PDB file of C-alpha atoms in Angstrom:
ATOM      1  CA  MET A   1     100.320 136.132 108.508  1.00  0.00           C
ATOM      2  CA  PRO A   2     102.613 134.367 106.038  1.00  0.00           C
ATOM      3  CA  ALA A   3     102.624 130.600 105.741  1.00  0.00           C
ATOM      4  CA  VAL A   4     105.064 129.066 108.200  1.00  0.00           C
ATOM      5  CA  ALA A   5     107.913 127.190 106.543  1.00  0.00           C
ATOM      6  CA  GLY A   6     107.638 123.450 106.998  1.00  0.00           C
ATOM      7  CA  CYS A   7     103.997 123.539 108.090  1.00  0.00           C
ATOM      8  CA  SER A   8     101.189 121.673 106.397  1.00  0.00           C
ATOM      9  CA  SER A   9      97.430 121.918 106.600  1.00  0.00           C
ATOM     10  CA  ILE A  10      94.703 119.361 106.114  1.00  0.00           C
ATOM     11  CA  THR A  11      91.291 120.531 104.961  1.00  0.00           C
ATOM     12  CA  LEU A  12      88.385 118.151 105.507  1.00  0.00           C
ATOM     13  CA  ALA A  13      85.252 118.713 103.461  1.00  0.00           C
ATOM     14  CA  HIS A  14      81.714 117.439 103.911  1.00  0.00           C
ATOM     15  CA  CYS A  15      81.573 115.927 107.365  1.00  0.00           C
ATOM     16  CA  ALA A  16      78.158 116.135 109.041  1.00  0.00           C
ATOM     17  CA  THR A  17      78.945 114.966 112.542  1.00  0.00           C
ATOM     18  CA  PRO A  18      77.686 113.998 115.030  1.00  0.00           C
ATOM     19  CA  ILE A  19      74.128 112.814 114.614  1.00  0.00           C
ATOM     20  CA  ARG A  20      72.997 113.778 118.119  1.00  0.00           C
ATOM     21  CA  ALA A  21      70.108 111.332 118.512  1.00  0.00           C
ATOM     22  CA  SER A  22      72.506 108.427 118.223  1.00  0.00           C
ATOM     23  CA  THR A  23      75.386 109.677 120.348  1.00  0.00           C
ATOM     24  CA  SER A  24      73.493 110.052 123.617  1.00  0.00           C
ATOM     25  CA  CYS A  25      73.753 106.316 124.463  1.00  0.00           C
ATOM     26  CA  TRP A  26      77.252 105.651 123.168  1.00  0.00           C
ATOM     27  CA  GLY A  27      79.132 108.882 123.712  1.00  0.00           C
ATOM     28  CA  PRO A  28      81.121 110.942 121.209  1.00  0.00           C
ATOM     29  CA  ASP A  29      83.352 109.691 118.383  1.00  0.00           C
ATOM     30  CA  VAL A  30      81.852 106.206 118.052  1.00  0.00           C
ATOM     31  CA  GLY A  31      80.329 106.563 114.600  1.00  0.00           C
ATOM     32  CA  PHE A  32      76.941 107.948 113.629  1.00  0.00           C
ATOM     33  CA  ASP A  33      78.519 110.363 111.164  1.00  0.00           C
ATOM     34  CA  SER A  34      77.300 111.062 107.667  1.00  0.00           C
ATOM     35  CA  ILE A  35      78.251 112.845 104.474  1.00  0.00           C
ATOM     36  CA  ASN A  36      77.392 116.526 104.170  1.00  0.00           C
ATOM     37  CA  ASP A  37      76.068 117.796 100.844  1.00  0.00           C
ATOM     38  CA  GLN A  38      76.601 121.546 101.181  1.00  0.00           C
ATOM     39  CA  PRO A  39      78.149 123.462  98.259  1.00  0.00           C
ATOM     40  CA  LEU A  40      81.936 123.320  98.362  1.00  0.00           C
ATOM     41  CA  ALA A  41      83.670 124.882  95.343  1.00  0.00           C
ATOM     42  CA  GLU A  42      82.936 128.566  95.901  1.00  0.00           C
ATOM     43  CA  PRO A  43      83.559 128.744  99.671  1.00  0.00           C
ATOM     44  CA  LEU A  44      86.731 126.655  99.357  1.00  0.00           C
ATOM     45  CA  ALA A  45      88.027 128.834  96.509  1.00  0.00           C
ATOM     46  CA  ARG A  46      87.391 131.959  98.615  1.00  0.00           C
ATOM     47  CA  LEU A  47      89.176 130.475 101.645  1.00  0.00           C
ATOM     48  CA  LEU A  48      92.223 129.242  99.748  1.00  0.00           C
ATOM     49  CA  GLY A  49      92.331 132.351  97.553  1.00  0.00           C
ATOM     50  CA  ALA A  50      92.331 134.687 100.564  1.00  0.00           C
ATOM     51  CA  GLN A  51      95.118 132.707 102.203  1.00  0.00           C
ATOM     52  CA  ASN A  52      97.090 132.678  98.967  1.00  0.00           C
ATOM     53  CA  LEU A  53      96.745 136.454  98.457  1.00  0.00           C
ATOM     54  CA  ASN A  54      98.082 137.019 101.969  1.00  0.00           C
ATOM     55  CA  ASN A  55     100.981 134.590 101.434  1.00  0.00           C
ATOM     56  CA  ALA A  56      99.465 132.484 104.221  1.00  0.00           C
ATOM     57  CA  LEU A  57      98.591 129.336 102.294  1.00  0.00           C
ATOM     58  CA  PRO A  58     100.628 126.403 103.625  1.00  0.00           C
ATOM     59  CA  LYS A  59     101.103 123.059 101.941  1.00  0.00           C
ATOM     60  CA  THR A  60      97.599 121.624 102.076  1.00  0.00           C
ATOM     61  CA  ILE A  61      95.955 118.250 101.552  1.00  0.00           C
ATOM     62  CA  LEU A  62      92.257 118.374 100.677  1.00  0.00           C
ATOM     63  CA  TYR A  63      90.159 115.399 101.812  1.00  0.00           C
ATOM     64  CA  CYS A  64      86.521 114.953 100.917  1.00  0.00           C
ATOM     65  CA  LEU A  65      83.843 112.738 102.407  1.00  0.00           C
ATOM     66  CA  ASN A  66      81.398 113.328  99.558  1.00  0.00           C
ATOM     67  CA  PRO A  67      82.679 111.622  96.393  1.00  0.00           C
ATOM     68  CA  ARG A  68      80.436 113.945  94.386  1.00  0.00           C
ATOM     69  CA  ASP A  69      83.070 116.626  94.918  1.00  0.00           C
ATOM     70  CA  ASN A  70      86.214 114.658  94.073  1.00  0.00           C
ATOM     71  CA  GLU A  71      86.685 116.595  90.832  1.00  0.00           C
ATOM     72  CA  VAL A  72      86.136 119.876  92.687  1.00  0.00           C
ATOM     73  CA  LEU A  73      89.020 119.103  95.034  1.00  0.00           C
ATOM     74  CA  ALA A  74      91.255 117.684  92.301  1.00  0.00           C
ATOM     75  CA  THR A  75      90.865 120.812  90.164  1.00  0.00           C
ATOM     76  CA  MET A  76      91.021 123.165  93.167  1.00  0.00           C
ATOM     77  CA  ALA A  77      94.362 121.652  94.187  1.00  0.00           C
ATOM     78  CA  GLY A  78      95.730 122.529  90.753  1.00  0.00           C
ATOM     79  CA  ASN A  79      94.861 126.199  91.259  1.00  0.00           C
ATOM     80  CA  PHE A  80      97.112 126.692  94.267  1.00  0.00           C
ATOM     81  CA  GLN A  81     100.527 125.255  93.503  1.00  0.00           C
ATOM     82  CA  GLY A  82     103.622 127.050  94.725  1.00  0.00           C
ATOM     83  CA  GLU A  83     107.123 127.719  93.568  1.00  0.00           C
ATOM     84  CA  GLY A  84     109.713 125.333  94.923  1.00  0.00           C
ATOM     85  CA  GLN A  85     107.188 122.815  96.247  1.00  0.00           C
ATOM     86  CA  ALA A  86     106.063 120.039  93.936  1.00  0.00           C
ATOM     87  CA  GLY A  87     102.480 119.135  94.789  1.00  0.00           C
ATOM     88  CA  LYS A  88     102.049 121.944  97.348  1.00  0.00           C
ATOM     89  CA  MET A  89      98.268 121.508  97.249  1.00  0.00           C
ATOM     90  CA  GLN A  90      97.165 117.855  97.149  1.00  0.00           C
ATOM     91  CA  PHE A  91      93.890 116.061  96.498  1.00  0.00           C
ATOM     92  CA  GLY A  92      94.039 113.640  99.427  1.00  0.00           C
ATOM     93  CA  SER A  93      93.327 109.939  99.349  1.00  0.00           C
ATOM     94  CA  ALA A  94      89.863 108.444  99.640  1.00  0.00           C
ATOM     95  CA  TRP A  95      88.924 108.763 103.277  1.00  0.00           C
ATOM     96  CA  TRP A  96      86.305 107.856 105.876  1.00  0.00           C
ATOM     97  CA  PHE A  97      83.300 106.518 103.922  1.00  0.00           C
ATOM     98  CA  ASN A  98      85.374 106.341 100.752  1.00  0.00           C
ATOM     99  CA  ASP A  99      88.366 104.274 101.883  1.00  0.00           C
ATOM    100  CA  GLN A 100      86.967 101.117 100.334  1.00  0.00           C
ATOM    101  CA  LEU A 101      87.343  99.511  96.896  1.00  0.00           C
ATOM    102  CA  ASP A 102      85.131 101.803  94.807  1.00  0.00           C
ATOM    103  CA  GLY A 103      86.072 104.969  96.675  1.00  0.00           C
ATOM    104  CA  MET A 104      89.818 104.380  96.480  1.00  0.00           C
ATOM    105  CA  GLN A 105      89.709 103.423  92.805  1.00  0.00           C
ATOM    106  CA  ARG A 106      87.520 106.441  92.003  1.00  0.00           C
ATOM    107  CA  GLN A 107      89.791 108.884  93.861  1.00  0.00           C
ATOM    108  CA  MET A 108      93.021 107.606  92.282  1.00  0.00           C
ATOM    109  CA  THR A 109      91.484 107.513  88.800  1.00  0.00           C
ATOM    110  CA  GLN A 110      90.148 111.054  89.129  1.00  0.00           C
ATOM    111  CA  LEU A 111      93.477 112.304  90.465  1.00  0.00           C
ATOM    112  CA  ALA A 112      95.325 110.649  87.564  1.00  0.00           C
ATOM    113  CA  GLN A 113      92.893 112.151  85.037  1.00  0.00           C
ATOM    114  CA  ILE A 114      92.816 115.672  86.472  1.00  0.00           C
ATOM    115  CA  GLY A 115      95.944 116.083  88.591  1.00  0.00           C
ATOM    116  CA  LEU A 116      99.377 114.552  88.878  1.00  0.00           C
ATOM    117  CA  LEU A 117      99.291 111.035  90.315  1.00  0.00           C
ATOM    118  CA  SER A 118     103.086 110.783  90.471  1.00  0.00           C
ATOM    119  CA  ARG A 119     103.210 113.522  93.170  1.00  0.00           C
ATOM    120  CA  PHE A 120     100.415 111.990  95.280  1.00  0.00           C
ATOM    121  CA  VAL A 121     101.304 111.505  98.972  1.00  0.00           C
ATOM    122  CA  GLY A 122      99.305 108.281  99.150  1.00  0.00           C
ATOM    123  CA  MET A 123      97.124 106.776 101.857  1.00  0.00           C
ATOM    124  CA  LEU A 124      96.564 108.330 105.252  1.00  0.00           C
ATOM    125  CA  THR A 125      96.324 106.545 108.587  1.00  0.00           C
ATOM    126  CA  ASP A 126      93.553 107.028 111.122  1.00  0.00           C
ATOM    127  CA  SER A 127      95.448 107.387 114.371  1.00  0.00           C
ATOM    128  CA  ARG A 128      92.420 106.273 116.384  1.00  0.00           C
ATOM    129  CA  SER A 129      92.589 102.680 115.150  1.00  0.00           C
ATOM    130  CA  PHE A 130      95.649 100.492 114.672  1.00  0.00           C
ATOM    131  CA  LEU A 131      93.580  98.386 112.251  1.00  0.00           C
ATOM    132  CA  SER A 132      93.545 101.330 109.856  1.00  0.00           C
ATOM    133  CA  TYR A 133      97.144 100.448 108.959  1.00  0.00           C
ATOM    134  CA  THR A 134      95.784  97.616 106.797  1.00  0.00           C
ATOM    135  CA  ARG A 135      94.432 100.325 104.494  1.00  0.00           C
ATOM    136  CA  HIS A 136      97.987 100.997 103.348  1.00  0.00           C
ATOM    137  CA  GLU A 137      98.380  97.434 102.088  1.00  0.00           C
ATOM    138  CA  TYR A 138      94.983  97.564 100.400  1.00  0.00           C
ATOM    139  CA  PHE A 139      95.837 100.948  98.883  1.00  0.00           C
ATOM    140  CA  ARG A 140      99.143  99.653  97.487  1.00  0.00           C
ATOM    141  CA  ARG A 141      97.418  96.671  95.909  1.00  0.00           C
ATOM    142  CA  LEU A 142      94.761  98.860  94.262  1.00  0.00           C
ATOM    143  CA  LEU A 143      97.375 101.359  93.051  1.00  0.00           C
ATOM    144  CA  CYS A 144      99.475  98.599  91.453  1.00  0.00           C
ATOM    145  CA  GLN A 145      96.380  96.984  89.956  1.00  0.00           C
ATOM    146  CA  MET A 146      95.341 100.297  88.384  1.00  0.00           C
ATOM    147  CA  ILE A 147      98.796 100.980  86.944  1.00  0.00           C
ATOM    148  CA  GLY A 148      99.081  97.381  85.701  1.00  0.00           C
ATOM    149  CA  ARG A 149      95.741  97.745  83.939  1.00  0.00           C
ATOM    150  CA  TRP A 150      96.999 100.924  82.237  1.00  0.00           C
ATOM    151  CA  VAL A 151     100.057  99.035  80.975  1.00  0.00           C
ATOM    152  CA  GLU A 152      97.934  96.130  79.703  1.00  0.00           C
ATOM    153  CA  GLN A 153      95.671  98.594  77.869  1.00  0.00           C
ATOM    154  CA  GLY A 154      98.599 100.510  76.373  1.00  0.00           C
ATOM    155  CA  GLU A 155      97.836 103.648  78.401  1.00  0.00           C
ATOM    156  CA  ALA A 156     101.163 103.622  80.283  1.00  0.00           C
ATOM    157  CA  PRO A 157     104.629 102.453  79.248  1.00  0.00           C
ATOM    158  CA  ALA A 158     105.639  98.904  80.140  1.00  0.00           C
ATOM    159  CA  ASP A 159     108.647 100.308  81.981  1.00  0.00           C
ATOM    160  CA  GLU A 160     108.999  98.437  85.266  1.00  0.00           C
ATOM    161  CA  ALA A 161     111.753 100.719  86.597  1.00  0.00           C
ATOM    162  CA  LEU A 162     109.802 103.916  85.865  1.00  0.00           C
ATOM    163  CA  LEU A 163     106.490 102.645  87.209  1.00  0.00           C
ATOM    164  CA  GLY A 164     108.129 100.894  90.157  1.00  0.00           C
ATOM    165  CA  GLN A 165     109.756 104.170  91.191  1.00  0.00           C
ATOM    166  CA  MET A 166     106.422 105.981  90.832  1.00  0.00           C
ATOM    167  CA  VAL A 167     104.746 103.417  93.108  1.00  0.00           C
ATOM    168  CA  GLN A 168     107.558 103.764  95.670  1.00  0.00           C
ATOM    169  CA  ASN A 169     107.166 107.526  95.532  1.00  0.00           C
ATOM    170  CA  ILE A 170     103.396 107.415  96.017  1.00  0.00           C
ATOM    171  CA  CYS A 171     103.580 104.832  98.793  1.00  0.00           C
ATOM    172  CA  PHE A 172     106.451 106.407 100.758  1.00  0.00           C
ATOM    173  CA  ASN A 173     108.882 108.918  99.243  1.00  0.00           C
ATOM    174  CA  ASN A 174     106.361 111.636  98.350  1.00  0.00           C
ATOM    175  CA  ALA A 175     104.922 111.753 101.887  1.00  0.00           C
ATOM    176  CA  ARG A 176     108.412 111.707 103.422  1.00  0.00           C
ATOM    177  CA  ASP A 177     109.484 114.617 101.228  1.00  0.00           C
ATOM    178  CA  TYR A 178     106.184 116.536 101.518  1.00  0.00           C
ATOM    179  CA  PHE A 179     106.238 116.482 105.310  1.00  0.00           C
ATOM    180  CA  GLY A 180     110.018 116.912 105.538  1.00  0.00           C
ATOM    181  CA  ILE A 181     110.563 113.721 107.510  1.00  0.00           C
ATOM    182  CA  GLU A 182     114.211 112.891 108.020  1.00  0.00           C
ATOM    183  CA  LEU A 183     114.971 109.247 108.651  1.00  0.00           C
ATOM    184  CA  GLY A 184     118.016 108.022 110.531  1.00  0.00           C
ATOM    185  CA  ALA A 185     120.694 106.111 108.693  1.00  0.00           C
TER     186      ALA A 185
END
């Protein structure tokens, strides 16, 4: 079946959930999850490759709970880009156990080193908790801090207009365009 126009997919890697001994008292979806350490590169390449060969690979964002495999996902995303869609396959933002200072910095740095940071769709929101919206503010601060550090170290141009537009794209425009969201006037 060919990929459906306008559809996107999210692939989550390395979630070992739930830990049954802990959920009996509290019920499901209240925590007690952990990172899975199963091999990822080969099975993911087979899955995405099969979909791609059958023209059934939609726009996809790859999220990983195990930071050990960040580079796997960043490089894997580069293997499955498509004509007419900038950033068709994305290495998603640091998530779950990784959406904290070290995890977010690590993910953005690895994406910038291996992929294309300027096409990044930015931070995701956990719909189960309205407090997760604060992650977007934290994410924006860390992104700007990282880019500012690059400028100070001479690794990026001191071009406020260029870098400001890149930050706007990462924090809003890229996701709007990627998901085809049309905003009212």
